[in-house]
């Protein structure tokens, strides 16, 4: 009886560790981007595209890891990871911006890209 309830529990600790991994990966990739920006003098357009690619790649890997570990409903776990990633990203942006965050096209575009990247990672796992 104990085993059955253990298998049905929500894997919160694992998902938080996976989310932490995705943010560490994001930090490393953004630091690498900052180095290239400094050394190569990249333009604003290139940096914007690189940031989007980093967000999608990190949510993809989070969804991939969650899908491989949890085995069932992988695309939903990936979608959850992408959504959680975006939620933390939005909250940090809100706090760093002094509470003045406009909800415009880039807000929803980033939400879709993060959720889609996570879901794709879960589907491929």
mmCIF file of N, CA and C in Angstrom, residues 14 19 33 43 78-79 84 95 108:
data_model
loop_
_atom_site.group_PDB
_atom_site.id
_atom_site.type_symbol
_atom_site.label_atom_id
_atom_site.label_comp_id
_atom_site.label_asym_id
_atom_site.label_seq_id
_atom_site.Cartn_x
_atom_site.Cartn_y
_atom_site.Cartn_z
ATOM 1 N N UNK A 14 12.471 16.732 -7.470
ATOM 2 C CA UNK A 14 13.137 16.472 -8.751
ATOM 3 C C UNK A 14 12.905 17.619 -9.725
ATOM 4 N N UNK A 19 14.789 22.451 -12.602
ATOM 5 C CA UNK A 19 14.645 23.883 -12.851
ATOM 6 C C UNK A 19 15.919 24.625 -12.448
ATOM 7 N N UNK A 33 27.741 34.513 -23.589
ATOM 8 C CA UNK A 33 27.244 35.518 -24.525
ATOM 9 C C UNK A 33 27.814 36.893 -24.191
ATOM 10 N N UNK A 43 26.045 42.932 -32.363
ATOM 11 C CA UNK A 43 24.968 43.906 -32.458
ATOM 12 C C UNK A 43 23.781 43.528 -31.592
ATOM 13 N N UNK A 78 7.255 18.449 -19.590
ATOM 14 C CA UNK A 78 8.084 19.430 -20.290
ATOM 15 C C UNK A 78 7.416 20.791 -20.340
ATOM 16 N N UNK A 79 6.120 20.796 -20.606
ATOM 17 C CA UNK A 79 5.363 22.046 -20.621
ATOM 18 C C UNK A 79 5.379 22.698 -19.240
ATOM 19 N N UNK A 84 7.244 26.869 -15.668
ATOM 20 C CA UNK A 84 7.885 27.238 -14.399
ATOM 21 C C UNK A 84 9.124 28.095 -14.647
ATOM 22 N N UNK A 95 10.915 41.957 -10.193
ATOM 23 C CA UNK A 95 11.630 42.467 -9.023
ATOM 24 C C UNK A 95 12.797 43.359 -9.458
ATOM 25 N N UNK A 108 4.428 37.585 -24.032
ATOM 26 C CA UNK A 108 3.713 36.388 -24.480
ATOM 27 C C UNK A 108 4.562 35.543 -25.423
#
